[in-house]
Amino acid sequence: MAATRNSHPDDTFYQKADSFFAANSKIGLTYDDITLATLYSDILPRNTQLDTTLAGGLQLNIPAISADMDTVTESRMAIAMALNGGLGLIHYNMPEREQLSQVSRVKYHVQGLIQDPIKIAPDQLIGDVLALIEEKKFGFSTFPVVNEKGTLLGLLSGHVVKPRYATKKVIEALTPRKAVHTITKKELGKDPIARADKFFTEHLGIHKLLVVDDADHLHGLITMSDVERITLERKAQFKPARDASFRLVCGAAVSATRNAFGELDKKRILEHVSGLVERGVDVVAVSTAHGHSQGVGDTVKVLRDAFPKLPIIAGNVTSAAGVEYLADCGANAIKVGQGPGSICTTRIVAGVGIPQMTALYVCSLAAKKKKVSILADGGITKSGDIVKALTLAQAVICGGIFAGCTEAPGDVVEISGKMYKHYRGMGSLAAMKSGSAARYGHEKADATRKVAAEGIEALKEVCGSVDRVLATLIGGIQSGMGYLGAKDLVSLRAKARYIRVSPAGQREAAPHDVVELKTGN
Ligand code: XMP
């Protein structure tokens, strides 16, 4: 195409989304098939903002979500994601009760004020307390002691919670009420963290502050380590993603469960989600391989009717009609991606799915019309892919990138001196046997017969903490935004211009013609 006489050469070759994807409508394009053109910039990468608000009101401080997969997101991963400003979607390949306690673990992690601290009764034995710590895997051993009316009797300090005192009663070992530091809710005022911070500075060596009412009933506990962490967080560029009560945000996947007659089990789905909502879940994800389907639509409708304000993610789709359908059913954010995932075989097995950039563009058109968000789900292997995805989507969902992290579930295995973690598709036979068969349209029992798996079991090299991985990814995203002169994600979407890359261009894009000594990270 030659530049016309009056047009700027850049505009002829580097096109905005609408003209670029229309001109490439006969071919499915993914991340490596395109590159973004740079623009004049007065924005330094470190000054770019990455916050994103998903339709339905969920606010994240970075646009990254860890996938609801049983080798990626349980409470540890969800905590790490939220602490970094993102979101973890806790998978559903576990009993519903277990998923509820995983959500609780995230919601009650490091709060400024622990509103419902674990309490101990005065007539319990220290041995009972030790057993409780062991059973619940508590990482702390100091507990407020209250009577049956909730009145504060004292504090059982970690110094005395030792096996040598196992047969002693709590009442004999506690620090008595008059020696325990307390504050009333009223005294805490509008900024409890600042007030508590001042208290700890003024009271040398005191690490716990108990919150009581005028009748001396216990209402909470503030620890110095929480206060210090939160004070530090307030200074960080990307703050943890928190809800209105200052708890970390957490999402959970739900299945479009069917009963023995093959009908949607609405009662069970509602009970499950009610439990999640009671525990403070911020968003639920109705996760299936084919979101443009009756079962998923009906599940979303049931949830929307029962929980009008609950943000709902649903998917997966790769068509505008799919986005419209789920949006009409009541979903706020739609997962886009069928078969791009690093462990997916859907395209090979079922012959369906659309390369991600084309799918995202097509879906973004419907999303704008319906005022919903889209999430780029799967196929992301590097920060540059995320920058490209964010030119069309409001956030990305990643599995493989996080599966080698310390916070991912599963043990480390050593093979030939290298450390790995298991990473498997939710459509792999093993994962379907553990519960995810419905996600791929199978009965759980089918998974033991010969059904077509749509995912593989694999290994990921261990890659350190989520903090480290996200720091690298965020650095890359901010660089990309700096190159486009985009101060935030809205501006990135508005400014993006694309061009296709030839196979030689793809080779040129990676290190070449050198002997690599050290990777970039
Ligand atoms: P990445 O590329 O981040 O992809 O590892 C994670 C996403 O892949 C999807 N997923 C699957 N897709 N078969 C599929 O076709 C599977 O077994 C499977 N398991 C996960 C899912 O959308 C996830 O977020």
Coordinates of C-alpha atoms and ligand atoms in Angstrom, one line a residue:
M1 CA 0.0 0.0 0.0
A2 CA 1.6 3.3 -1.0
A3 CA 1.2 6.4 1.1
T4 CA -1.3 8.8 -0.4
R5 CA -0.1 12.3 -1.2
N6 CA -1.5 14.0 2.0
S7 CA -1.3 11.3 4.5
H8 CA 1.5 10.9 6.9
P9 CA 3.6 7.8 6.2
D10 CA 3.2 6.6 9.7
D11 CA -0.6 6.6 9.3
T12 CA -0.3 4.5 6.2
F13 CA 1.8 1.8 7.6
Y14 CA 1.0 1.8 11.4
Q15 CA -2.7 1.5 11.8
K16 CA -5.1 1.9 14.6
A17 CA -7.0 -1.2 15.8
D18 CA -10.1 -0.7 13.6
S19 CA -8.3 -0.2 10.3
F20 CA -5.6 -2.8 11.1
F21 CA -7.8 -5.6 12.1
A22 CA -10.3 -4.9 9.3
A23 CA -7.4 -5.0 6.8
N24 CA -6.3 -8.4 8.3
S25 CA -9.8 -9.8 8.7
K26 CA -9.0 -12.9 6.7
I27 CA -6.3 -14.1 9.1
G28 CA -6.1 -15.0 12.8
L29 CA -3.3 -13.1 14.4
T30 CA -1.7 -13.6 17.8
Y31 CA 0.9 -11.8 19.9
D32 CA 4.0 -12.6 17.9
D33 CA 2.2 -11.8 14.6
I34 CA 2.1 -8.1 15.4
T35 CA 4.2 -5.4 16.9
L36 CA 3.2 -2.0 18.2
A37 CA 4.5 1.2 16.7
T38 CA 6.2 3.7 19.0
L39 CA 5.0 7.3 19.4
Y40 CA 6.5 10.6 20.7
S41 CA 6.6 10.3 24.5
D42 CA 7.0 12.6 27.4
I43 CA 6.1 9.8 29.8
L44 CA 8.8 8.0 31.8
P45 CA 8.0 4.3 32.2
R46 CA 8.2 4.5 36.0
N47 CA 5.5 7.2 36.0
T48 CA 3.0 5.1 34.2
Q49 CA -0.2 4.0 36.0
L50 CA -1.4 0.5 35.8
D51 CA -4.7 0.5 37.7
T52 CA -7.7 -0.9 36.0
T53 CA -11.4 -1.0 36.9
L54 CA -13.3 -3.9 35.6
A55 CA -17.0 -3.5 34.8
G56 CA -18.9 -4.3 37.9
G57 CA -16.6 -2.1 39.9
L58 CA -13.7 -4.4 40.8
Q59 CA -10.6 -2.2 41.1
L60 CA -7.1 -3.6 40.6
N61 CA -3.8 -1.7 40.9
I62 CA -2.1 -3.9 38.2
P63 CA -4.0 -5.5 35.4
A64 CA -2.9 -9.1 36.2
I65 CA -4.9 -12.1 37.3
S66 CA -3.6 -15.5 38.1
A67 CA -5.6 -18.3 36.4
D68 CA -8.2 -20.5 38.2
M69 CA -6.2 -23.6 37.7
D70 CA -5.3 -26.3 40.3
T71 CA -1.6 -25.9 39.7
V72 CA -1.7 -22.1 39.8
T73 CA -4.1 -20.4 42.3
E74 CA -4.8 -21.3 45.8
S75 CA -4.8 -18.9 48.8
R76 CA -1.0 -18.4 48.8
M77 CA -1.0 -17.3 45.2
A78 CA -4.2 -15.2 45.6
I79 CA -2.6 -13.4 48.6
A80 CA 0.6 -12.7 46.7
M81 CA -1.3 -11.5 43.6
A82 CA -3.5 -9.1 45.7
L83 CA -0.5 -7.9 47.7
N84 CA 1.1 -6.9 44.4
G85 CA -2.1 -5.1 43.3
G86 CA -3.6 -7.9 41.1
L87 CA -6.1 -10.7 41.7
G88 CA -6.0 -14.5 42.2
L89 CA -8.9 -16.7 41.1
I90 CA -9.0 -19.7 43.4
H91 CA -9.7 -22.8 41.4
Y92 CA -12.6 -25.2 42.0
N93 CA -10.9 -28.6 41.8
M94 CA -11.4 -29.0 45.6
P95 CA -14.4 -29.6 47.8
E96 CA -16.6 -26.4 48.1
R97 CA -15.9 -26.2 51.8
E98 CA -12.2 -26.1 51.2
Q99 CA -12.6 -23.4 48.6
L100 CA -14.5 -21.3 51.1
S101 CA -11.7 -21.6 53.6
Q102 CA -9.1 -20.7 51.0
V103 CA -11.1 -17.5 50.3
S104 CA -11.3 -16.8 54.0
R105 CA -7.5 -17.2 54.3
V106 CA -7.0 -14.5 51.6
K107 CA -9.7 -12.1 53.1
Y108 CA -8.2 -12.4 56.6
H109 CA -4.6 -12.0 55.6
V110 CA -2.6 -9.2 57.2
Q111 CA -5.3 -6.8 58.0
G112 CA -4.9 -3.5 59.7
L113 CA -7.5 -4.6 62.2
I114 CA -8.2 -8.3 62.7
Q115 CA -11.9 -8.0 63.5
D116 CA -12.4 -11.5 64.6
P117 CA -9.2 -12.7 66.1
I118 CA -8.9 -16.3 67.3
K119 CA -9.8 -16.3 70.9
I120 CA -9.0 -18.8 73.7
A121 CA -11.1 -19.7 76.7
P122 CA -9.6 -19.5 80.2
D123 CA -10.1 -23.1 81.2
Q124 CA -8.4 -24.6 78.0
L125 CA -5.0 -26.2 78.4
I126 CA -1.9 -24.8 76.8
G127 CA -1.7 -28.3 75.1
D128 CA -5.1 -27.6 73.5
V129 CA -3.8 -24.3 72.2
L130 CA -0.7 -26.0 70.7
A131 CA -2.9 -28.6 69.1
L132 CA -5.1 -25.9 67.6
I133 CA -2.0 -24.1 66.2
E134 CA -0.8 -27.4 64.6
E135 CA -4.3 -28.3 63.2
K136 CA -5.0 -24.8 61.7
K137 CA -1.4 -24.2 60.7
F138 CA -1.5 -20.8 62.4
G139 CA 1.7 -18.7 61.9
F140 CA 1.2 -17.0 65.3
S141 CA 0.9 -18.1 68.9
T142 CA -0.4 -15.2 70.9
F143 CA -4.1 -15.2 71.6
P144 CA -6.6 -12.9 73.5
V145 CA -8.4 -14.8 76.2
V146 CA -12.2 -14.1 76.7
N147 CA -15.0 -15.5 78.8
E148 CA -18.2 -16.9 77.4
K149 CA -19.6 -13.3 77.1
G150 CA -16.7 -12.1 75.0
T151 CA -15.2 -10.0 77.9
L152 CA -11.5 -9.7 77.8
L153 CA -9.7 -11.6 80.5
G154 CA -6.1 -11.2 79.3
L155 CA -3.6 -12.2 76.6
L156 CA -2.0 -15.6 76.2
S157 CA 1.5 -14.7 75.1
G158 CA 3.5 -16.8 72.6
H159 CA 6.3 -17.1 75.2
V160 CA 4.2 -19.5 77.3
V161 CA 2.6 -21.5 74.5
K162 CA 5.3 -24.2 74.7
P163 CA 5.0 -28.0 75.1
R164 CA 6.7 -27.8 78.5
Y165 CA 3.6 -26.0 79.8
A166 CA 1.1 -28.3 78.0
T167 CA -0.8 -29.4 81.1
K168 CA -1.2 -25.9 82.6
K169 CA -4.5 -24.0 82.2
V170 CA -4.6 -20.8 80.1
I171 CA -5.9 -18.9 83.1
E172 CA -2.7 -19.7 85.0
A173 CA -0.5 -18.6 82.2
L174 CA -2.1 -15.5 80.7
T175 CA -1.0 -11.9 81.1
P176 CA -3.8 -10.4 83.2
R177 CA -6.3 -7.9 81.8
K178 CA -4.9 -4.9 83.7
A179 CA -1.4 -5.5 82.1
V180 CA -2.8 -5.8 78.6
H181 CA -2.8 -2.7 76.3
T182 CA -6.2 -1.9 74.8
I183 CA -7.9 0.9 72.8
T184 CA -11.5 1.6 72.1
K185 CA -12.9 1.6 68.6
K186 CA -13.8 5.3 69.1
E187 CA -10.2 6.1 70.1
L188 CA -8.9 4.5 66.9
G189 CA -10.7 7.2 64.9
K190 CA -10.7 7.5 61.1
D191 CA -7.2 6.3 60.5
P192 CA -6.7 3.2 62.8
I193 CA -3.4 2.4 61.2
A194 CA -1.9 5.8 61.9
R195 CA -3.3 5.7 65.5
A196 CA -1.9 2.2 66.1
D197 CA 1.4 3.2 64.5
K198 CA 1.7 6.1 67.0
F199 CA 0.7 3.7 69.9
F200 CA 3.5 1.2 69.0
T201 CA 6.1 4.0 68.8
E202 CA 5.0 5.3 72.2
H203 CA 5.0 1.8 73.9
L204 CA 8.4 0.3 73.6
G205 CA 8.4 -3.5 73.1
I206 CA 4.6 -3.8 72.8
H207 CA 3.6 -5.6 69.6
K208 CA -0.2 -6.2 70.1
L209 CA -3.0 -3.8 70.7
L210 CA -6.4 -5.1 71.6
V211 CA -9.6 -3.3 70.6
V212 CA -12.5 -3.3 73.1
D213 CA -15.8 -1.5 73.7
D214 CA -16.9 0.3 76.8
A215 CA -18.0 -2.9 78.4
D216 CA -14.6 -4.5 77.7
H217 CA -15.8 -6.9 75.1
L218 CA -13.1 -7.8 72.6
H219 CA -13.6 -6.3 69.1
G220 CA -10.3 -6.8 67.4
L221 CA -6.6 -7.0 67.5
I222 CA -3.9 -4.9 65.8
T223 CA -0.4 -6.2 65.5
M224 CA 2.7 -4.1 65.0
S225 CA 4.0 -6.2 62.1
D226 CA 0.7 -5.6 60.2
V227 CA 0.9 -1.9 60.8
E228 CA 4.5 -1.8 59.6
R229 CA 3.6 -3.7 56.5
I230 CA 0.6 -1.5 55.7
T231 CA 2.6 1.7 56.4
L232 CA 5.3 0.5 53.9
E233 CA 2.6 -0.4 51.3
R234 CA 1.2 3.1 51.5
K235 CA 4.5 4.3 50.0
A236 CA 4.8 1.7 47.3
Q237 CA 3.9 2.6 43.7
F238 CA 1.6 -0.4 43.2
K239 CA -0.5 -0.8 46.2
P240 CA -2.2 -4.0 47.2
A241 CA -5.6 -4.6 45.8
R242 CA -8.0 -4.2 48.8
D243 CA -11.7 -4.0 49.3
A244 CA -13.6 -1.2 51.1
S245 CA -12.8 -2.9 54.5
F246 CA -9.1 -2.9 53.7
R247 CA -9.0 -6.7 53.1
L248 CA -7.1 -8.2 50.2
V249 CA -9.3 -8.8 47.1
C250 CA -10.0 -12.4 46.2
G251 CA -11.8 -14.2 43.4
A252 CA -13.1 -17.8 43.1
A253 CA -14.1 -20.0 40.2
V254 CA -17.4 -21.6 40.2
S255 CA -18.6 -24.5 38.0
A256 CA -21.8 -24.7 35.9
T257 CA -22.5 -27.9 38.0
R258 CA -25.2 -30.3 36.7
N259 CA -27.3 -32.7 38.8
A260 CA -27.8 -36.4 38.2
F261 CA -30.4 -35.7 35.6
G262 CA -28.0 -33.5 33.6
E263 CA -29.9 -30.3 34.6
L264 CA -28.1 -27.2 35.9
D265 CA -27.9 -27.7 39.7
K266 CA -29.1 -24.1 40.5
K267 CA -29.6 -24.9 44.2
R268 CA -26.0 -26.1 44.6
I269 CA -24.5 -23.3 42.6
L270 CA -26.4 -20.7 44.7
E271 CA -25.4 -22.4 48.0
H272 CA -21.8 -22.4 46.9
V273 CA -21.7 -18.8 45.8
S274 CA -23.7 -17.7 48.9
G275 CA -20.9 -19.2 51.0
L276 CA -18.3 -17.4 48.9
V277 CA -20.1 -14.1 49.3
E278 CA -20.4 -14.6 53.1
R279 CA -16.7 -15.0 53.2
G280 CA -16.2 -11.7 51.3
V281 CA -15.3 -12.9 47.8
D282 CA -14.9 -9.9 45.5
V283 CA -15.7 -11.6 42.2
V284 CA -16.7 -15.1 41.0
A285 CA -15.6 -16.6 37.7
V286 CA -17.9 -19.0 35.8
S287 CA -15.1 -20.8 34.1
T288 CA -15.6 -23.1 31.2
A289 CA -14.0 -23.9 27.9
H290 CA -17.2 -22.8 26.0
G291 CA -18.8 -19.8 27.5
H292 CA -21.2 -19.1 24.6
S293 CA -23.4 -22.0 25.8
Q294 CA -26.7 -22.4 27.6
G295 CA -25.2 -23.9 30.8
V296 CA -22.8 -21.0 31.3
G297 CA -25.4 -18.3 30.4
D298 CA -28.0 -19.9 32.7
T299 CA -25.5 -20.0 35.6
V300 CA -24.6 -16.4 35.1
K301 CA -28.3 -15.4 35.0
V302 CA -29.0 -17.3 38.3
L303 CA -26.1 -15.6 40.0
R304 CA -27.0 -12.2 38.6
D305 CA -30.6 -12.5 39.9
A306 CA -29.4 -13.7 43.3
F307 CA -26.5 -11.3 43.8
P308 CA -27.2 -8.1 41.8
K309 CA -24.0 -6.4 42.9
L310 CA -21.5 -9.2 42.7
P311 CA -19.0 -8.8 40.0
I312 CA -19.1 -11.8 37.7
I313 CA -16.4 -13.0 35.3
A314 CA -17.6 -15.6 32.7
G315 CA -16.1 -17.4 29.7
N316 CA -14.4 -18.4 27.7
V317 CA -15.3 -17.0 24.3
T318 CA -13.6 -15.8 21.1
S319 CA -16.6 -14.2 19.3
A320 CA -18.5 -10.9 19.6
A321 CA -21.7 -12.9 19.8
G322 CA -20.2 -14.8 22.8
V323 CA -19.4 -11.6 24.6
E324 CA -22.9 -10.2 23.9
Y325 CA -24.6 -13.3 25.1
L326 CA -22.7 -13.4 28.4
A327 CA -23.1 -9.7 28.9
D328 CA -26.8 -10.0 28.4
C329 CA -26.9 -12.8 30.9
G330 CA -25.3 -10.5 33.4
A331 CA -21.6 -11.0 33.3
N332 CA -19.3 -8.0 33.9
A333 CA -16.0 -9.2 32.6
I334 CA -15.6 -11.8 29.9
K335 CA -12.6 -14.2 29.5
V336 CA -11.4 -14.2 25.9
G337 CA -9.2 -17.2 24.8
Q338 CA -9.9 -20.6 23.5
G339 CA -6.9 -22.8 23.0
P340 CA -4.0 -20.3 23.3
G341 CA -2.8 -21.5 26.7
S342 CA 0.6 -23.1 27.1
I343 CA -0.9 -26.4 28.3
C344 CA -4.0 -26.3 26.0
T345 CA -4.7 -28.7 23.2
T346 CA -8.2 -27.5 22.4
R347 CA -7.2 -26.3 18.9
I348 CA -5.5 -29.6 18.1
V349 CA -8.2 -31.8 19.6
A350 CA -11.4 -29.9 18.7
G351 CA -10.1 -27.9 15.8
V352 CA -11.5 -24.7 17.2
G353 CA -10.3 -21.4 18.7
I354 CA -9.0 -18.1 17.4
P355 CA -5.5 -16.6 17.7
Q356 CA -5.5 -14.2 20.6
M357 CA -5.0 -10.7 19.1
T358 CA -7.8 -11.2 16.5
A359 CA -10.1 -12.8 19.2
L360 CA -9.4 -9.9 21.5
Y361 CA -10.2 -7.3 18.9
V362 CA -13.4 -8.9 17.7
C363 CA -14.5 -9.3 21.4
S364 CA -13.5 -5.8 22.3
L365 CA -16.0 -4.4 19.8
A366 CA -18.9 -6.2 21.5
A367 CA -17.5 -5.4 24.9
K368 CA -17.6 -1.6 24.2
K369 CA -21.1 -1.9 22.9
K370 CA -22.3 -3.9 26.0
K371 CA -20.1 -1.9 28.5
V372 CA -18.3 -5.0 29.8
S373 CA -14.6 -5.7 30.3
I374 CA -12.6 -8.3 28.5
L375 CA -9.8 -10.3 30.0
A376 CA -7.0 -11.8 27.7
D377 CA -6.8 -15.3 29.0
G378 CA -3.9 -17.6 28.0
G379 CA -1.0 -17.7 25.7
I380 CA 1.0 -14.9 27.5
T381 CA 4.7 -15.8 27.7
K382 CA 6.4 -12.4 28.1
S383 CA 5.7 -8.9 29.2
G384 CA 5.5 -7.7 25.5
D385 CA 2.5 -10.0 25.0
I386 CA 0.8 -8.3 28.0
V387 CA 1.4 -4.8 26.5
K388 CA -0.2 -6.0 23.2
A389 CA -3.1 -7.6 25.0
L390 CA -3.7 -4.5 27.1
T391 CA -4.2 -2.4 23.9
L392 CA -7.6 -4.3 23.7
A393 CA -8.3 -5.9 27.0
Q394 CA -8.7 -4.5 30.6
A395 CA -6.5 -7.1 32.2
V396 CA -4.7 -10.4 31.5
I397 CA -5.1 -13.9 33.0
C398 CA -1.9 -15.9 33.2
G399 CA -1.3 -19.5 34.2
G400 CA 2.0 -20.7 32.9
I401 CA 3.9 -17.5 33.9
F402 CA 3.0 -18.1 37.6
A403 CA 3.0 -21.9 37.7
G404 CA 6.7 -22.1 38.6
C405 CA 6.4 -19.6 41.4
T406 CA 6.9 -20.5 45.1
E407 CA 3.3 -19.5 45.8
A408 CA 1.8 -21.9 43.2
P409 CA 0.4 -25.1 44.8
G410 CA 2.4 -28.3 44.5
D411 CA 5.8 -29.5 45.4
V412 CA 9.1 -28.8 43.7
V413 CA 10.6 -31.8 41.8
E414 CA 14.2 -32.1 40.8
I415 CA 15.1 -33.6 37.4
S416 CA 18.7 -33.8 36.3
G417 CA 19.7 -31.1 38.8
K418 CA 17.0 -28.6 37.7
M419 CA 13.9 -27.7 39.9
Y420 CA 10.4 -27.9 38.4
K421 CA 6.8 -27.6 39.5
H422 CA 3.9 -29.5 37.9
Y423 CA 1.6 -27.4 35.7
R424 CA -1.4 -29.1 34.1
G425 CA -4.3 -28.0 31.9
M426 CA -7.7 -28.1 33.7
G427 CA -8.8 -30.1 30.6
S428 CA -6.1 -32.7 31.1
L429 CA -7.4 -36.1 32.2
A430 CA -5.8 -35.9 35.6
A431 CA -7.3 -32.4 36.3
M432 CA -10.7 -33.5 35.0
K433 CA -10.6 -36.5 37.4
S434 CA -10.0 -34.0 40.2
G435 CA -13.1 -32.1 39.4
S436 CA -12.8 -29.9 36.3
A437 CA -14.6 -32.2 33.8
A438 CA -17.7 -29.9 33.7
R439 CA -15.5 -27.1 32.5
Y440 CA -14.9 -29.1 29.3
G441 CA -18.5 -30.3 29.0
H442 CA -17.9 -33.8 30.4
E443 CA -19.3 -35.6 33.4
K444 CA -16.8 -36.2 36.2
A445 CA -17.4 -39.9 35.7
D446 CA -16.5 -39.6 32.0
A447 CA -13.0 -38.6 32.9
T448 CA -12.3 -42.2 33.8
R449 CA -13.6 -43.4 30.4
K450 CA -12.0 -42.5 27.2
V451 CA -12.8 -38.8 26.7
A452 CA -10.8 -36.3 24.7
A453 CA -8.5 -34.4 27.0
E454 CA -8.0 -30.8 26.0
G455 CA -4.9 -30.1 28.0
I456 CA -1.6 -31.7 28.9
E457 CA 0.3 -32.3 32.1
A458 CA 3.6 -30.5 32.1
L459 CA 6.5 -29.0 34.2
K460 CA 7.5 -25.4 34.7
E461 CA 11.0 -24.5 35.8
V462 CA 10.9 -23.0 39.3
C463 CA 11.1 -19.2 39.0
G464 CA 11.1 -17.7 42.5
S465 CA 8.4 -15.6 44.1
V466 CA 5.4 -13.9 42.5
D467 CA 6.9 -10.6 43.7
R468 CA 9.9 -11.2 41.5
V469 CA 8.0 -12.4 38.5
L470 CA 5.5 -9.6 38.7
A471 CA 8.2 -7.0 39.2
T472 CA 9.8 -8.1 35.9
L473 CA 6.5 -8.2 34.0
I474 CA 5.4 -4.8 35.4
G475 CA 8.8 -3.3 34.3
G476 CA 8.1 -4.5 30.8
I477 CA 4.6 -3.2 30.7
Q478 CA 5.7 0.2 31.9
S479 CA 8.5 0.2 29.3
G480 CA 5.9 -0.5 26.6
M481 CA 3.7 2.3 27.8
G482 CA 6.6 4.7 27.9
Y483 CA 7.4 3.8 24.2
L484 CA 3.8 4.7 23.3
G485 CA 3.7 7.8 25.4
A486 CA 0.8 6.3 27.3
K487 CA 0.5 7.5 30.9
D488 CA -2.2 4.9 31.8
L489 CA -4.0 1.9 30.3
V490 CA -6.9 4.0 28.9
S491 CA -4.3 6.0 27.0
L492 CA -2.5 2.8 25.9
R493 CA -5.7 1.5 24.3
A494 CA -6.3 4.9 22.6
K495 CA -2.8 5.2 21.2
A496 CA -2.0 1.7 20.0
R497 CA -1.0 1.3 16.4
Y498 CA -0.2 -2.1 14.9
I499 CA 1.7 -3.7 12.1
R500 CA 2.1 -7.3 11.1
V501 CA 5.5 -9.0 11.5
S502 CA 7.0 -11.3 8.9
P503 CA 8.7 -14.6 10.0
A504 CA 12.0 -12.9 9.5
G505 CA 10.7 -10.0 11.6
Q506 CA 9.9 -12.5 14.4
R507 CA 13.4 -13.9 14.3
E508 CA 14.8 -10.3 14.4
A509 CA 12.6 -9.6 17.5
A510 CA 14.4 -12.2 19.6
P511 CA 18.1 -12.4 20.4
H512 CA 19.9 -13.7 17.3
D513 CA 23.3 -14.4 15.9
V514 CA 24.9 -14.4 19.3
V515 CA 25.8 -17.0 21.8
E516 CA 23.6 -16.1 24.7
L517 CA 25.4 -15.9 28.1
K518 CA 22.7 -14.6 30.3
T519 CA 19.0 -14.1 29.7
G520 CA 17.4 -10.7 30.1
N521 CA 16.1 -11.5 33.6
Ligands
XMP1 P1 -1.3 -20.0 30.0 O1 -0.8 -19.8 28.6 O2 -1.2 -18.7 30.8 O3 -2.8 -20.3 29.9 O4 -0.6 -21.1 30.6 C1 -3.7 -20.4 31.0 C2 -5.1 -20.5 30.5 O5 -5.3 -21.7 29.7 C3 -6.7 -22.1 29.8 N1 -6.7 -23.5 30.2 C4 -6.9 -24.5 29.3 N2 -7.3 -24.5 28.0 N3 -7.2 -26.8 27.9 C5 -7.4 -25.6 27.3 O6 -7.8 -25.6 26.1 C6 -6.8 -27.0 29.2 O7 -6.6 -28.0 29.7 C7 -6.7 -25.7 29.9 N4 -6.4 -25.5 31.2 C8 -6.4 -24.1 31.3 C9 -7.3 -21.3 30.9 O8 -8.1 -20.3 30.2 C10 -6.1 -20.6 31.6 O9 -6.5 -19.4 32.2

